[in-house]
Every structure is written in structure tokens, then in C-alpha cells.
Coordinates of C-alpha atoms in Angstrom, one line a residue:
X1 CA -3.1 26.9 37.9
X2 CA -3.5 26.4 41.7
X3 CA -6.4 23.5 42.8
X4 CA -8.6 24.8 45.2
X5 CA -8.1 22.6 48.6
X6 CA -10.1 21.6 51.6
X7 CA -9.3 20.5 54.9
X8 CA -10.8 17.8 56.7
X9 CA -10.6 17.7 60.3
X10 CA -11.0 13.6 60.7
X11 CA -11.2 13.2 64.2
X12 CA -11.2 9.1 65.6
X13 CA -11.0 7.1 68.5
X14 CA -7.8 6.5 68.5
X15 CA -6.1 9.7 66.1
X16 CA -7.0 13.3 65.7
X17 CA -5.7 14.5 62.3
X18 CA -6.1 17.6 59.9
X19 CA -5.9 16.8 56.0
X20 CA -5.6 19.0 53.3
X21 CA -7.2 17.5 49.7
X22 CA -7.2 19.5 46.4
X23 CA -10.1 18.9 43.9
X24 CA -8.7 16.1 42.1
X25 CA -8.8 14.1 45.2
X26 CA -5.1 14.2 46.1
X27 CA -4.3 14.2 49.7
X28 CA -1.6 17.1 49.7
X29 CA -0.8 17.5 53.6
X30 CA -1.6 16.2 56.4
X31 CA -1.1 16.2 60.2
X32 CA -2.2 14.7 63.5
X33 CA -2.0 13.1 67.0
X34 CA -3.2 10.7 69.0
X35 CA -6.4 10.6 70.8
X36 CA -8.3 8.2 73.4
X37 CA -10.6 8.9 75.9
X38 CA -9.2 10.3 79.9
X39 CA -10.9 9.4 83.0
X40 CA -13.6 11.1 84.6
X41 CA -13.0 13.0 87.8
X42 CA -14.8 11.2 90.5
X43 CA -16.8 8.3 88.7
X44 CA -14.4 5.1 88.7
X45 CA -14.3 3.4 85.5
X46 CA -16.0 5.9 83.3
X47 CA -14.7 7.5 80.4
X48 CA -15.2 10.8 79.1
X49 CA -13.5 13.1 75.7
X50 CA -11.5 15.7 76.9
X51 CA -12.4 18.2 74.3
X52 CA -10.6 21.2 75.5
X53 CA -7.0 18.5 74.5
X54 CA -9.1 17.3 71.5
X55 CA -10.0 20.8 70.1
X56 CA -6.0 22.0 70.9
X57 CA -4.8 18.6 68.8
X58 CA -7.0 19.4 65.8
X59 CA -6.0 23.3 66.0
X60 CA -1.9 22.1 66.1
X61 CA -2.7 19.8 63.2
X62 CA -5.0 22.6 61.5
X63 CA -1.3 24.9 61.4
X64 CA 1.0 22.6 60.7
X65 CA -1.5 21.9 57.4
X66 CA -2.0 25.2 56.8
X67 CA 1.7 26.5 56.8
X68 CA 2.2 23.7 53.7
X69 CA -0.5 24.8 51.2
X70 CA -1.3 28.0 49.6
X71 CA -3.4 30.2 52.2
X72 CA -5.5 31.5 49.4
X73 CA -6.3 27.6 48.5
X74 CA -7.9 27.0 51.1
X75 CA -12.0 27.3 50.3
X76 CA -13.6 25.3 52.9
X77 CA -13.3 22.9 56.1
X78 CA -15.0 19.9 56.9
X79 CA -16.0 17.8 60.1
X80 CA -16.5 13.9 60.4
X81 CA -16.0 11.6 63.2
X82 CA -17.0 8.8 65.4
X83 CA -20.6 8.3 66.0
X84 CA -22.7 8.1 69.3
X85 CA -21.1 10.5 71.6
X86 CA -22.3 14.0 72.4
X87 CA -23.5 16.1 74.8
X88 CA -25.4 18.7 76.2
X89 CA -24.4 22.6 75.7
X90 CA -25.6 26.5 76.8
X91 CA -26.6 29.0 74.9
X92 CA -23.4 29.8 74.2
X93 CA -21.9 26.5 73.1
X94 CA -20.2 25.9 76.3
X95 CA -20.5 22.4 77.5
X96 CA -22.7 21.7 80.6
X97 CA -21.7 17.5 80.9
X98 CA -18.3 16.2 79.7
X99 CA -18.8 14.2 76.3
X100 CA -19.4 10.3 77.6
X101 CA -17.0 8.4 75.5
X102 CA -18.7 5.1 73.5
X103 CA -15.9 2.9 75.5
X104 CA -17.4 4.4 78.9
X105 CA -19.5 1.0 81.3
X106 CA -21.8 3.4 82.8
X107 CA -25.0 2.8 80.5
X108 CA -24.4 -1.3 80.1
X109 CA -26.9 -1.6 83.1
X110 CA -29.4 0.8 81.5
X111 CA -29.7 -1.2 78.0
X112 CA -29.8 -4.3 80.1
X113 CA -32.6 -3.7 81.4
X114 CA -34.1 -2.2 78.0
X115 CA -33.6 -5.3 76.4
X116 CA -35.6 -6.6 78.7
X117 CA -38.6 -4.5 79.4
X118 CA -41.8 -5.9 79.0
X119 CA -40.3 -9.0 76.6
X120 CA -43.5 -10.3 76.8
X121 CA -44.7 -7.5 73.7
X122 CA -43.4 -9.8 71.7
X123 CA -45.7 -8.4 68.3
X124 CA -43.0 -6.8 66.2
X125 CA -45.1 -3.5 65.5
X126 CA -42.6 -1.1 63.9
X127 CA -44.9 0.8 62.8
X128 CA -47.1 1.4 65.6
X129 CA -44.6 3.0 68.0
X130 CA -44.7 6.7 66.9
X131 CA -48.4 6.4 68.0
X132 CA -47.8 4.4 71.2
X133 CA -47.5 6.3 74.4
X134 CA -44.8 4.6 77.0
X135 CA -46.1 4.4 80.8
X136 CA -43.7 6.9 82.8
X137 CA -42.9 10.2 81.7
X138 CA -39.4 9.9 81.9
X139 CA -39.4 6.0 81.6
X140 CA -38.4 5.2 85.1
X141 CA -34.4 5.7 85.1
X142 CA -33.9 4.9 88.8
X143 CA -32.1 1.8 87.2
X144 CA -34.1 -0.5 89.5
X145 CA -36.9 -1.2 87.0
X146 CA -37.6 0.4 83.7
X147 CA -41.3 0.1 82.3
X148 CA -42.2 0.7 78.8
X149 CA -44.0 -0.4 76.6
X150 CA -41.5 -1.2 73.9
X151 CA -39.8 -3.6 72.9
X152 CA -36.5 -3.7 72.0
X153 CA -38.1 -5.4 68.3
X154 CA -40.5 -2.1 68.6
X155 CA -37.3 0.7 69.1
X156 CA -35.5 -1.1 66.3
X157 CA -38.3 -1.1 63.6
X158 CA -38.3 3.1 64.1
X159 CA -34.8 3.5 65.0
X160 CA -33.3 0.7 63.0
X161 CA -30.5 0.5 65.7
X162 CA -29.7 -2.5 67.6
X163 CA -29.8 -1.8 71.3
X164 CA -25.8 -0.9 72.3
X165 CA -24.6 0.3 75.2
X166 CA -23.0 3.3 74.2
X167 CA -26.2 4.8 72.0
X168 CA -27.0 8.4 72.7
X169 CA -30.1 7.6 73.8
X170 CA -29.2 5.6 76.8
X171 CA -26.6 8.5 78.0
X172 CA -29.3 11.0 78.2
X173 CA -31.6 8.5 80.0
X174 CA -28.1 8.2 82.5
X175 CA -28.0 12.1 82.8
X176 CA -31.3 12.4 83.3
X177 CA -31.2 10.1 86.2
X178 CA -27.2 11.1 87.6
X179 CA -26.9 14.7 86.1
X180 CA -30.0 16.5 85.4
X181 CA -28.9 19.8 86.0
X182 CA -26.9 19.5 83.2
X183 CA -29.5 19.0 81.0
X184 CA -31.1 21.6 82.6
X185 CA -28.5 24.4 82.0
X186 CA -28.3 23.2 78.4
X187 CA -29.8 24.7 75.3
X188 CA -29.1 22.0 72.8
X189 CA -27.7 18.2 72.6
X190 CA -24.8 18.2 69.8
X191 CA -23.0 15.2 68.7
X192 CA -19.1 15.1 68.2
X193 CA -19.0 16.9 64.2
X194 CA -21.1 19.7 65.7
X195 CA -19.2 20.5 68.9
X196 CA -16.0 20.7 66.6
X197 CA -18.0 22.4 64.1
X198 CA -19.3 25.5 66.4
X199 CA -15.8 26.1 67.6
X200 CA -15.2 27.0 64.3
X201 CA -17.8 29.2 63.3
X202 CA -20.0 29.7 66.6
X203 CA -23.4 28.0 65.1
X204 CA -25.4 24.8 66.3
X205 CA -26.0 22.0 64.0
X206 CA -26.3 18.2 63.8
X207 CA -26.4 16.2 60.2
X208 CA -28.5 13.0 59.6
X209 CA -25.8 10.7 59.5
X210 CA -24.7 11.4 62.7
X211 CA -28.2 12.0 64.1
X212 CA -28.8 8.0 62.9
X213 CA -26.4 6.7 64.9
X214 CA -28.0 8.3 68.3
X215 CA -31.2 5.3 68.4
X216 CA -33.5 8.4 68.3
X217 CA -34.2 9.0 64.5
X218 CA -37.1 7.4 62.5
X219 CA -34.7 6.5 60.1
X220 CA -37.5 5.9 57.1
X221 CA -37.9 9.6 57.7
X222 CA -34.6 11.2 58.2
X223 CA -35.8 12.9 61.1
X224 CA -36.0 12.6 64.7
X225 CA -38.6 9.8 66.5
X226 CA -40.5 12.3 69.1
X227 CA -41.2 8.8 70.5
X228 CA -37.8 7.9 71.1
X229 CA -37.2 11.0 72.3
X230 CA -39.8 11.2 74.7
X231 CA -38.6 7.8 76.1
X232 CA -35.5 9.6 76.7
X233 CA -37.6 12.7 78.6
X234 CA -36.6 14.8 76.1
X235 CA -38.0 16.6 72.7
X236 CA -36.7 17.6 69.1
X237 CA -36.4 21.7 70.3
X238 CA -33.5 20.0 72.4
X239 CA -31.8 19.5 69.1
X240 CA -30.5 22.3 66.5
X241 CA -31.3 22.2 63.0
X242 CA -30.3 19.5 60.2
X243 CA -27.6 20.8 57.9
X244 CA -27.2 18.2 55.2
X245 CA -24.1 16.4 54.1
X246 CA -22.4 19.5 51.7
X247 CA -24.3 22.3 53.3
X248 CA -22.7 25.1 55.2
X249 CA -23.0 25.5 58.7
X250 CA -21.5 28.5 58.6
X251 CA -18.1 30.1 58.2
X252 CA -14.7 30.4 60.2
X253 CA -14.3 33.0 62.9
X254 CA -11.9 35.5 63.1
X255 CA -10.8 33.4 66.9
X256 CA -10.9 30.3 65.7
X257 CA -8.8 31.6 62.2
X258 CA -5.7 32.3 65.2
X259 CA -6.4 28.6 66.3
X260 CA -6.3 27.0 63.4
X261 CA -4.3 28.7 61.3
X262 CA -7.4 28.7 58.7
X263 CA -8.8 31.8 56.9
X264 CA -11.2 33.4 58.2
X265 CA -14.9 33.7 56.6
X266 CA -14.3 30.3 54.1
X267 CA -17.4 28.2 54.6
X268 CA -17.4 25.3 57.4
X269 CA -19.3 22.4 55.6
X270 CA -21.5 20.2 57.1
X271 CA -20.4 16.2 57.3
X272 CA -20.5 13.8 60.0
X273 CA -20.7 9.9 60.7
X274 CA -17.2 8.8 59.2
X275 CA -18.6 5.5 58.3
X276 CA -20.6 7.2 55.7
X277 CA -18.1 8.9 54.1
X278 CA -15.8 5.9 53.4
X279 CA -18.5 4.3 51.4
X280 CA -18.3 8.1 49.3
X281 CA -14.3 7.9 49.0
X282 CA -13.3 4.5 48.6
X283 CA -13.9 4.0 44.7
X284 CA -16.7 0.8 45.4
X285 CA -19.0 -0.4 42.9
X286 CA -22.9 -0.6 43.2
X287 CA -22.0 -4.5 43.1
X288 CA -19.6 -4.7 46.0
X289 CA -19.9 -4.9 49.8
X290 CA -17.7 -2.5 51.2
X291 CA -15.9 -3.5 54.9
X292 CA -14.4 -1.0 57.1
X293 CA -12.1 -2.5 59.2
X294 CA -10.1 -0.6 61.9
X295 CA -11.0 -1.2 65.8
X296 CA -14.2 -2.3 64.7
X297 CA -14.8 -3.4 61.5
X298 CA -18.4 -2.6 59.3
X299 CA -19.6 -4.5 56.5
X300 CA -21.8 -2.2 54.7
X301 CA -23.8 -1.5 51.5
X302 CA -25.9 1.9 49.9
X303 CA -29.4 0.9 49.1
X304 CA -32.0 3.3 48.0
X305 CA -34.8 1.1 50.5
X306 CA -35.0 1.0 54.4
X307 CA -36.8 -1.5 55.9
X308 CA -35.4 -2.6 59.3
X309 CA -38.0 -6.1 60.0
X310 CA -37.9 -8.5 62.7
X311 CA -35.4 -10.9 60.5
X312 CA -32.7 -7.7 60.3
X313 CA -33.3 -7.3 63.8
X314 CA -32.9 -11.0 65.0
X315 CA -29.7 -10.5 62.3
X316 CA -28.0 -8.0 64.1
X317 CA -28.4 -5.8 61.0
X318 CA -28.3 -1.7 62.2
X319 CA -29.6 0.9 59.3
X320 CA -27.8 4.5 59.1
X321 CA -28.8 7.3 57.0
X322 CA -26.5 7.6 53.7
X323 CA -25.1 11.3 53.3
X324 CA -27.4 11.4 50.1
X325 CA -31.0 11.6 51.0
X326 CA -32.9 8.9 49.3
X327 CA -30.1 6.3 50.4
X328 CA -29.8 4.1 53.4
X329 CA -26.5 2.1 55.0
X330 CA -27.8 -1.4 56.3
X331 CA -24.3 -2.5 57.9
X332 CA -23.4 -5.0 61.0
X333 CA -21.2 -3.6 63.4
X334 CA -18.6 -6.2 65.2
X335 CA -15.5 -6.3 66.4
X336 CA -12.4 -6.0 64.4
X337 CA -8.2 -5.3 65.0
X338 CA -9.5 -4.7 68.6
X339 CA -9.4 -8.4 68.7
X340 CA -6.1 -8.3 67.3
X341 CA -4.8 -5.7 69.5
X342 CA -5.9 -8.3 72.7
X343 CA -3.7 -11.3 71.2
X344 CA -0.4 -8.6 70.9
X345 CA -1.0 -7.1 74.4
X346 CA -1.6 -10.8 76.3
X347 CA 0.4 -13.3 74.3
X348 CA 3.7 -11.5 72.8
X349 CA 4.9 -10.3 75.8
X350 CA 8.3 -7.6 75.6
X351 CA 7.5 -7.7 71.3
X352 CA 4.2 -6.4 71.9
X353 CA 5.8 -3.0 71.7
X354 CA 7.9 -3.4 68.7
X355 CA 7.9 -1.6 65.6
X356 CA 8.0 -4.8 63.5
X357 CA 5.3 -6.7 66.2
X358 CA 2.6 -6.9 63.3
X359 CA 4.8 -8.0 60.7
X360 CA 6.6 -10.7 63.2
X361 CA 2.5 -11.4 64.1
X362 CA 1.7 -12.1 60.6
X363 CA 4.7 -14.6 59.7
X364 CA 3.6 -16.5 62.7
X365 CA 0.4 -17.0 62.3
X366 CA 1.6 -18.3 58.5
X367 CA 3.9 -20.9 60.2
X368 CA 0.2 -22.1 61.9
X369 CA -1.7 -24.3 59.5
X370 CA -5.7 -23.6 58.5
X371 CA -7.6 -24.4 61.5
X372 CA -5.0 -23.5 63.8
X373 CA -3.8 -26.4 65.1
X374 CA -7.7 -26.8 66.5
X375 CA -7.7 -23.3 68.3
X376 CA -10.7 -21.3 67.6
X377 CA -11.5 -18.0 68.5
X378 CA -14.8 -16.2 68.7
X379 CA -14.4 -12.8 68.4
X380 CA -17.8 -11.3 70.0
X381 CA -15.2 -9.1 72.5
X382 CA -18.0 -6.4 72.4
X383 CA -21.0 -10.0 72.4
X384 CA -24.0 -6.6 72.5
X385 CA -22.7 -6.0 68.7
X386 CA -22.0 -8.3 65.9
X387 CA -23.5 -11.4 64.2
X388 CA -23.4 -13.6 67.1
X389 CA -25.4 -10.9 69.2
X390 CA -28.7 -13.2 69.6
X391 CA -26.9 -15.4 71.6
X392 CA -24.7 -13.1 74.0
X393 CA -21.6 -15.3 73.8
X394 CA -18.7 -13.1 75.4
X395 CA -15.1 -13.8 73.6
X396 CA -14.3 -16.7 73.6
X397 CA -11.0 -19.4 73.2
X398 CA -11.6 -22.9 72.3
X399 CA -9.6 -25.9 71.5
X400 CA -6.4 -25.2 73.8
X401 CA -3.8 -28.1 74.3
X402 CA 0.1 -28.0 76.0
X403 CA 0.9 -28.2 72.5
X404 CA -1.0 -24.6 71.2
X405 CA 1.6 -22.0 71.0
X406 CA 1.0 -18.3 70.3
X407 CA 1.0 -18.3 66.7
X408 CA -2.0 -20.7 67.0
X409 CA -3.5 -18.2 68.9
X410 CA -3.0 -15.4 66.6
X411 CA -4.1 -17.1 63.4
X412 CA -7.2 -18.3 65.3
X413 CA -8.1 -14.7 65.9
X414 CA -7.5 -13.9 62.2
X415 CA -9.7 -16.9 61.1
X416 CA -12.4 -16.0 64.2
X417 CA -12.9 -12.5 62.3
X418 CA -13.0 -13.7 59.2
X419 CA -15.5 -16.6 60.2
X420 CA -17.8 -13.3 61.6
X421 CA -17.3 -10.9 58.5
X422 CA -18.9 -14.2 56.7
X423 CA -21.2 -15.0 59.1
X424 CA -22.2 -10.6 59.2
X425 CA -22.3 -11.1 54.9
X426 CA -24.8 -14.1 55.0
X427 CA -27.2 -12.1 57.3
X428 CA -26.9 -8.8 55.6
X429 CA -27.5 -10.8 52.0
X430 CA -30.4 -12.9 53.2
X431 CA -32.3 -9.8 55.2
X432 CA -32.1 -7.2 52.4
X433 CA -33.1 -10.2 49.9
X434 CA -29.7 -9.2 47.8
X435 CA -27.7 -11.2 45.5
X436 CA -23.8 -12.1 46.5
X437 CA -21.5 -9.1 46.1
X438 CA -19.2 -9.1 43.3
X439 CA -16.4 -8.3 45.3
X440 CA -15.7 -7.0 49.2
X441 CA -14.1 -3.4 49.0
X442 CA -11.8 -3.4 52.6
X443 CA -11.2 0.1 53.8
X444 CA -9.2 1.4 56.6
X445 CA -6.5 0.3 58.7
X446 CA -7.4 -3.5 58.6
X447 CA -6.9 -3.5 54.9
X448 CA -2.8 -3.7 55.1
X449 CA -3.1 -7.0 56.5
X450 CA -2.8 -9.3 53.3
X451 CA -2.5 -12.1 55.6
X452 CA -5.5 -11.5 56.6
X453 CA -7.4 -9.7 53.4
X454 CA -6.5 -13.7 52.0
X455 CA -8.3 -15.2 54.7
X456 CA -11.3 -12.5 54.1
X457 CA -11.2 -13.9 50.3
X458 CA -10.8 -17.7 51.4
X459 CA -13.8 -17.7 54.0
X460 CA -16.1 -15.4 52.0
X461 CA -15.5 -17.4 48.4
X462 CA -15.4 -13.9 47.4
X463 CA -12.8 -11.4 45.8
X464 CA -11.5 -9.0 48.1
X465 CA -10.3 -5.7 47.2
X466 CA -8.2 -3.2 48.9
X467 CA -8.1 0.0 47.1
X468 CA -4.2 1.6 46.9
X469 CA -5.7 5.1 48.6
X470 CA -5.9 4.3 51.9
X471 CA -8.1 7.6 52.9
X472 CA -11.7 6.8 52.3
X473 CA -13.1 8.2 54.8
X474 CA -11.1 11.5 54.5
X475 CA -11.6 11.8 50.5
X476 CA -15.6 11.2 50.9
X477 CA -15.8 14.1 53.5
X478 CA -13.8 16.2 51.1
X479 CA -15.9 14.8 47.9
X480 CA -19.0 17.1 50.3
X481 CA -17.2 20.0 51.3
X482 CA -16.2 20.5 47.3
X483 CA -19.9 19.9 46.4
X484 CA -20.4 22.5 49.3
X485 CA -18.8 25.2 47.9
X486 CA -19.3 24.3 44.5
X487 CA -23.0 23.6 43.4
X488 CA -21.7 20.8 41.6
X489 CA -22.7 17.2 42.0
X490 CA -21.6 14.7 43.9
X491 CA -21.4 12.7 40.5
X492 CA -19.3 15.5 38.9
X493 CA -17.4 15.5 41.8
X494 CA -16.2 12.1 41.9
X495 CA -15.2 11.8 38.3
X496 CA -12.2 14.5 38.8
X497 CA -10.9 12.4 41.7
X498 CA -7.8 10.6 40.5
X499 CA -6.9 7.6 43.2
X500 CA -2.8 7.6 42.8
X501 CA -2.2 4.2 44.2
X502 CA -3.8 1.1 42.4
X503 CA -6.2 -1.3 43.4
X504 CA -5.1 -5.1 44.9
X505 CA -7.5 -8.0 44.7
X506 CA -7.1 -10.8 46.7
X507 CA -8.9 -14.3 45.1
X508 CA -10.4 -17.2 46.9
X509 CA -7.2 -19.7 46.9
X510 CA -6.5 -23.5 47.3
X511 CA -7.4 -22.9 50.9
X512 CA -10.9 -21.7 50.4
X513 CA -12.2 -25.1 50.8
X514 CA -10.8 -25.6 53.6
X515 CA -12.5 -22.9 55.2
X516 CA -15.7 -23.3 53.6
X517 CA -15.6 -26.3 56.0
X518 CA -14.3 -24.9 59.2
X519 CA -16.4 -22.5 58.8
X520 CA -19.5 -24.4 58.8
X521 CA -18.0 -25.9 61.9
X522 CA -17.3 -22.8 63.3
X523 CA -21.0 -21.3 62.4
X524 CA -22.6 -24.0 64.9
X525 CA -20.4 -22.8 68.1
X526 CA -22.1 -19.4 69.3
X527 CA -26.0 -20.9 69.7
X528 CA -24.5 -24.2 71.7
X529 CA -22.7 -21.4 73.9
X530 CA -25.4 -19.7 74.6
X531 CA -26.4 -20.9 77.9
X532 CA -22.8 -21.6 78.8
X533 CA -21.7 -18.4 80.6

């Protein structure tokens, strides 16, 4: 007998792909191409998703899926992506502003100068914001001075987002100032999943998970903060209606059936924030820490309380909204194989293009002894994000000498992120009041680095386990859209998923206390550089 199949449309930063995955969890096609952000016309520097290219990608994929699996298979389609970026639309779904990619400059002025409006409220009053009415109507967004009377401690205990440059908030403040006929035009805002999603089956949505990663939810509340939103100039009519995780949005037209080479009618599922789905579909325990590790990494956990406090704040700790109702995601958000990516491009020269670079990387930086030859690297590339985020220390290289050679530098940069996933654990453990993690699950495309899944294990004193299916966030998204169109639970859906590859745990080795000690060396170096740049 035939399994019934899904398709998830997992659409990144840096791939577009279309993945077909039967009920047992087995990841029977799959397609896709790569994807990055194009200029904007007109506006130097600035980034924006071409989503006419995007949509055409994830329609090729959609076919080339399709023609490998039984068409009558095929029950349901699902959407989940990067969070952040949206943007406004008509009535008609048709955009009225180009989507502002989270890599784009143009807000970093605007949460500048949120951070530091009116710093002297320093009360940390999360509590009283929904009732707290700010100055200006539309919060002043000439740029020049912004008045408001909260503080950045205020937006986080509502929000429980740090402030970031790229959060959807801070682009709609942008348009309001730059572009505000477009928000004009514009019936809705819709984030990434539910642009995708309407040109599938022509109906507005947006889920929590991605709403939570806009700043403008009350996350306690799974639903939106009117005073956010009002900060912003705008209101929650601007906004379609929630569609939970495993709810249907609707179902596939008859035009975009010819796109995608999908049937027509099956049920288009609601999912979203990809970072919530990995925690679904990689297999962790209630005991472990789960890391997602790609361009940026995420160290993560599920917990049924949410209770973003000034100590999570001053932590750098950002909450999300769980796909499950009831459940939160406290998680730090930091720089990862972006870091990585920087040592190939600047210090391996005509290799940096190779198909073995990463494995040529890897021996290298083994030939380089713990502490790398006195080399350090702090990895705060994006310093608005991570644990060292209090102190606003940019990247940074230390320790250089005629001698340091490039595999110095490389291992640096390994033991640099793994010095910040243990700096992101400690805060995550000591502001959610939890006990040390059995184990730290590593996801995504990070996880094939054993060099570097040892170093994980050796700085953390923890095991560190890489599960064998490397698709989390593709299997959770398809773990909803078979709840979807099943009425089954998620618990009854996740027992007929059979992972195919096995599990690998890395232990803390004879090197672990060696790094115990660099790392409490390393821990000092981002507050004494505080004041340095």
C-alpha cells in the first residue's frame, strides 16, 4: 500500500527547495536552488527578495518533486521559512513594497536610536506597556530623534525580542517614514510563509511562530501587542488572521496546480518560522538543548512557561512562540558558519572555491593545537545578536604574531563559536532557572563538522549529539501538515516517523579541560572590550 506524502516547500536564506515526505517520515524526493537576496533598484546598499525568481524556484522544484512520486499521493503542502521579512500587499495579494531582506543596513540607524530612547526609564515594567501610551502618533520616524516612552527593557518584557536590526517592526517604522504610499495601497502585512502560501491558494494568513519573530506580539498571549503596533503607526486589522501550525489555509488553485505541478484542491497547511519546526523533527529529548547551526546558529529549548525578565533581557535571551500553543522557545540567536564562511573567503585564497575547501579547513585547523597558537576569535560578526550583545563588541581577532598562520586562524574561529554556544548555554540555564541539559542535539548544516561538534562537546562538558537525518526542519513542517490533514496528534504522528540514519554522540575528551580553562579566559575578553571600539 501507497504512503500518503506531503511536500514541504523549505524556503532559506541561502536555498529554495521542494521536499516530498511520506507518513513514516521518509524524505522520498526532493529538489531545489539557490537563493540570496538581489539589490534594490535605486537605494545603494539595500537588499530586497526577489519573489517573482523566488516563487519561479520553488514552482521548478515543486515539478521536478512531483514528476517522482505518485500524483494521487500527494495530500497536502506546507510552508516554512526564514523569519522577520515581509511586506505589505493589495487586496489582491499583489505586493505594494519589495520584501526587505534581514541582511538589508537600512533600519541599523532606526534600532540605534530605539535602544536609546529615553534610557533614562530605566524601571523594567513589562507589564505596564500595553497600558502605556507612547508620545507621537507615529513615534517620530524622521530618524533625527525618536521619543517614546519605552524602553528597550519595556519592548522586550511584551515582545520578548531583543532589539535587532532587521525585526519587522523597525521596517514598517522605515516605510512609514521612506514609503508610505505603500502602506497605503496595502490591505494587509504578510510575512514570508504567507506570501508563498497565497500564491498557492489565493487566501491571507500569518501563523504565531512567524508572527513572534516580528517584535510586535505579546508573546505571553499569542497574539499581537496593539502597543507595539501602534509604536509602529499601525493596527492588528493590518494583519490577516492566525492559522495555527496544522491548520489549513486553504487549498491549491487550479493556476498555481500548472506552476507547481501539484494537484489541485489538496489542502495548503499552515506552518511557518523554520526554527520551530527543527525542534518538531529532530528526534530531541525533553532533557536536551537542541542547537541549530547553519549561518546562524540557535541554541534552543521548549518550555511550557514564558517569562522574558530583565536578567533574559540583559542575557540576550529572545522568546518565540512554539508551534504547539501552551509552549514557548527561549533561544539566543548568534552568529554561526557565517563566521566560518569569513575565514574561507579572506584567508584561503584560490582554495576558497574548492570542492574539498572544508575538508582541507578542517585538517588544518587539527594540525593547530588547543588555544591556537594564542589566536582568539570573537565571533560577535552580527555584535546586535548573541551572548556578548550587552557589550557591543564587533568581531574581533586577538593574539596575532609573524608566526600565526591560517590554520590558527581557522581553529580560532571554531573555538570562538564554541566559547559563545557555552557562553549562550550558561545564560539560557541561569535565566530560565533550568538544570544542565543532558545532552546538546546539533541540527542543520553545522552539524557535519565533527571537528567542530568535538569542540562543542569539549567547551560545553557536555555530550553532543548529531542526529543521522539531517532534515529537521523539513520533517517537523511535515510532522503538521500530516496532523493537518489527519486529525491525528502530533504525538501519534511522531511515533510512525522512522529516522533511517542513526544517531552520533560526540563526548567531552582529554581536551575538555583544556578548554574549560581557555574558556574562562576567553569569557573575561568581550566586557574589557567594551569601550575599545
Amino acid at each position: 500500500m501507497n504512503k500518503e506524502v506531503v511536500i514541504v516547500f523549505d524556503c532559506g536564506a541561502t536555498n529554495a527547495r521542494a521536499v516530498a515526505v511520506d507518513s513514516g517520515g521518509k524524505i522520498i524526493a526532493s529538489a531545489g536552488f539557490p537563493n540570496s537576496p538581489s539589490a534594490q533598484k535605486g537605494l545603494p546598499g539595500c537588499l530586497v527578495w526577489d519573489m517573482d525568481s523566488l516563487w519561479e524556484k520553488l514552482s521548478l522544484a515543486s515539478r521536478k518533486v512531483a514528476s517522482l512520486v505518485r500524483r494521487d499521493s500527494v495530500k497536502a503542502v506546507t510552508i516554512t521559512t526564514f523569519g522577520a521579512d515581509g511586506t505589505s500587499v493589495d487586496e489582491n495579494g499583489k505586493l505594494t513594497y519589495p520584501v526587505i531582506s534581514w541582511q538589508c543596513p537600512r533600519t541599523n540607524e532606526i534600532q540605534v536610536k530605539l535602544q536609546i530612547a529615553n534610557c533614562k526609564l530605566q524601571k523594567f515594567q513589562p507589564r505596564n506597556l500595553e497600558t502605556t501610551k507612547p508620545r507621537n502618533k507615529y513615534f517620530n520616524h524622521g530618524l533625527t530623534r525618536i521619543n517614546t516612552d519605552f524602553t528597550p527593557e519595556q519592548i522586550y518584557g511584551i515582545t520578548g525580542y531583543q532589539i535587532i536590526s532587521f525585526n519587522t517592526v523597525l521596517k514598517l517604522m522605515w516605510l512609514r517614514k521612506n514609503a508610505p504610499q505603500a502602506l497605503k495601497k496595502a490591505k494587509y502585512w504578510m510575512m514570508m510563509p504567507g506570501l508563498l502560501s497565497h500564491r498557492l491558494c489565493s487566501e491571507f494568513s500569518i501563523d504565531p511562530t512567524i508572527g513572534s519573530t516580528m517584535m510586535a506580539m505579546d508573546v505571553r498571549r499569542r497574539d499581537w501587542s496593539d502597543a507595539m503596533l501602534g509604536m509602529a503607526g499601525t493596527k492588528r486589522s493590518f494583519f490577516p488572521g492566525w492559522v495555527q501550525p496544522g491548520g489549513t489555509i486553504g487549498r491549491i488553485t487550479r493556476k498555481a496546480s500548472a506552476e507547481t505541478g501539484l494537484p489541485a484542491d489538496i489542502p495548503v497547511i499552515a506552518c511557518g518560522h523554520d526554527t520551530q519546526f527543527a525542534l518538531h523533527g529532530c528526534g530531541a529529548r525533553a532533557d536536551e538543548a537542541v542547537l541549530s547551526t547553519g549561518t546562524w546558529e540557535i541554541l534552543m529549548v521548549r518550555a511550557p512557561k514564558c517569562d522574558p525578565d530583565k536578567k533574559s533581557f540583559d542575557g540576550g535571551l529572545i522568546y518565540e512562540c512554539d508551534a504547539v500553543p501552551g509552549f514557548w522557545n527561549p533561544q539566543i540567536l548568534m552568529m554561526g558558519s557565517a563566521v566560518v564562511e569569513w575565514v574561507r573567503r579572506n584567508f584561503y585564497g584560490k582554495d576558497a572555491a574548492s570542492k574539498e575547501i572544508y575538508r582541507l579547513m578542517i585538517s588544518e585547523g587539527i594540525s593547530s593545537p588547543p588555544g591556537a597558537n594564542g589566536v582568539t576569535v570573537i565571533p560577535s560578526f552580527k555584535p546586535d545578536t548573541g551572548p556578548f550583545r550587552r557589550y557591543a563588541v564587533p568581531g574581533t581577532v586577538l593574539g596575532l604574531s609573524l608566526a600565526t598562520n591560517r590554520a590558527d586562524i581557522y581553529r580560532a574561529a571554531i573555538e570562538g563559536l564554541s566559547f559563545q554556544l557555552r557562553s549562550a548555554l550558561d545564560i539560557l540555564l541561569s535565566a530560565m532557572n533550568y538544570q544542565p541539559p543532558s545532552a546538546i542535539r546539533v541540527v542543520g548544516g553545522g552539524s557535519k563538522n565533527d571537528f567542530w561538534n568535538q569542540m562543542r562537546a569539549d567547551t560545553c562538558n557536555l555530550p553532543v549529539t548529531v542526529t543521522g537525518q539531517k532534515e529537521a526542519t523539513v520533517l517537523g513542517a511535515s510532522m503538521f501538515a500530516f496532523k493537518g490533514i489527519s486529525g491525528k496528534s502530533l504525538e501519534e504522528i511522531k511515533k510512525k516517523y522512522a529516522y533511517t540514519s542513526s544517531e552520533h554522540t560526540f563526548y567531552p575528551s582529554k581536551n575538555s579541560g583544556i578548554y574549560q580553562d581557555l574558556f574562562s579566559r576567553f569569557f573575561k575578553l568581550p566586557s574589557l572590550l567594551e569601550n575599545s571600539h
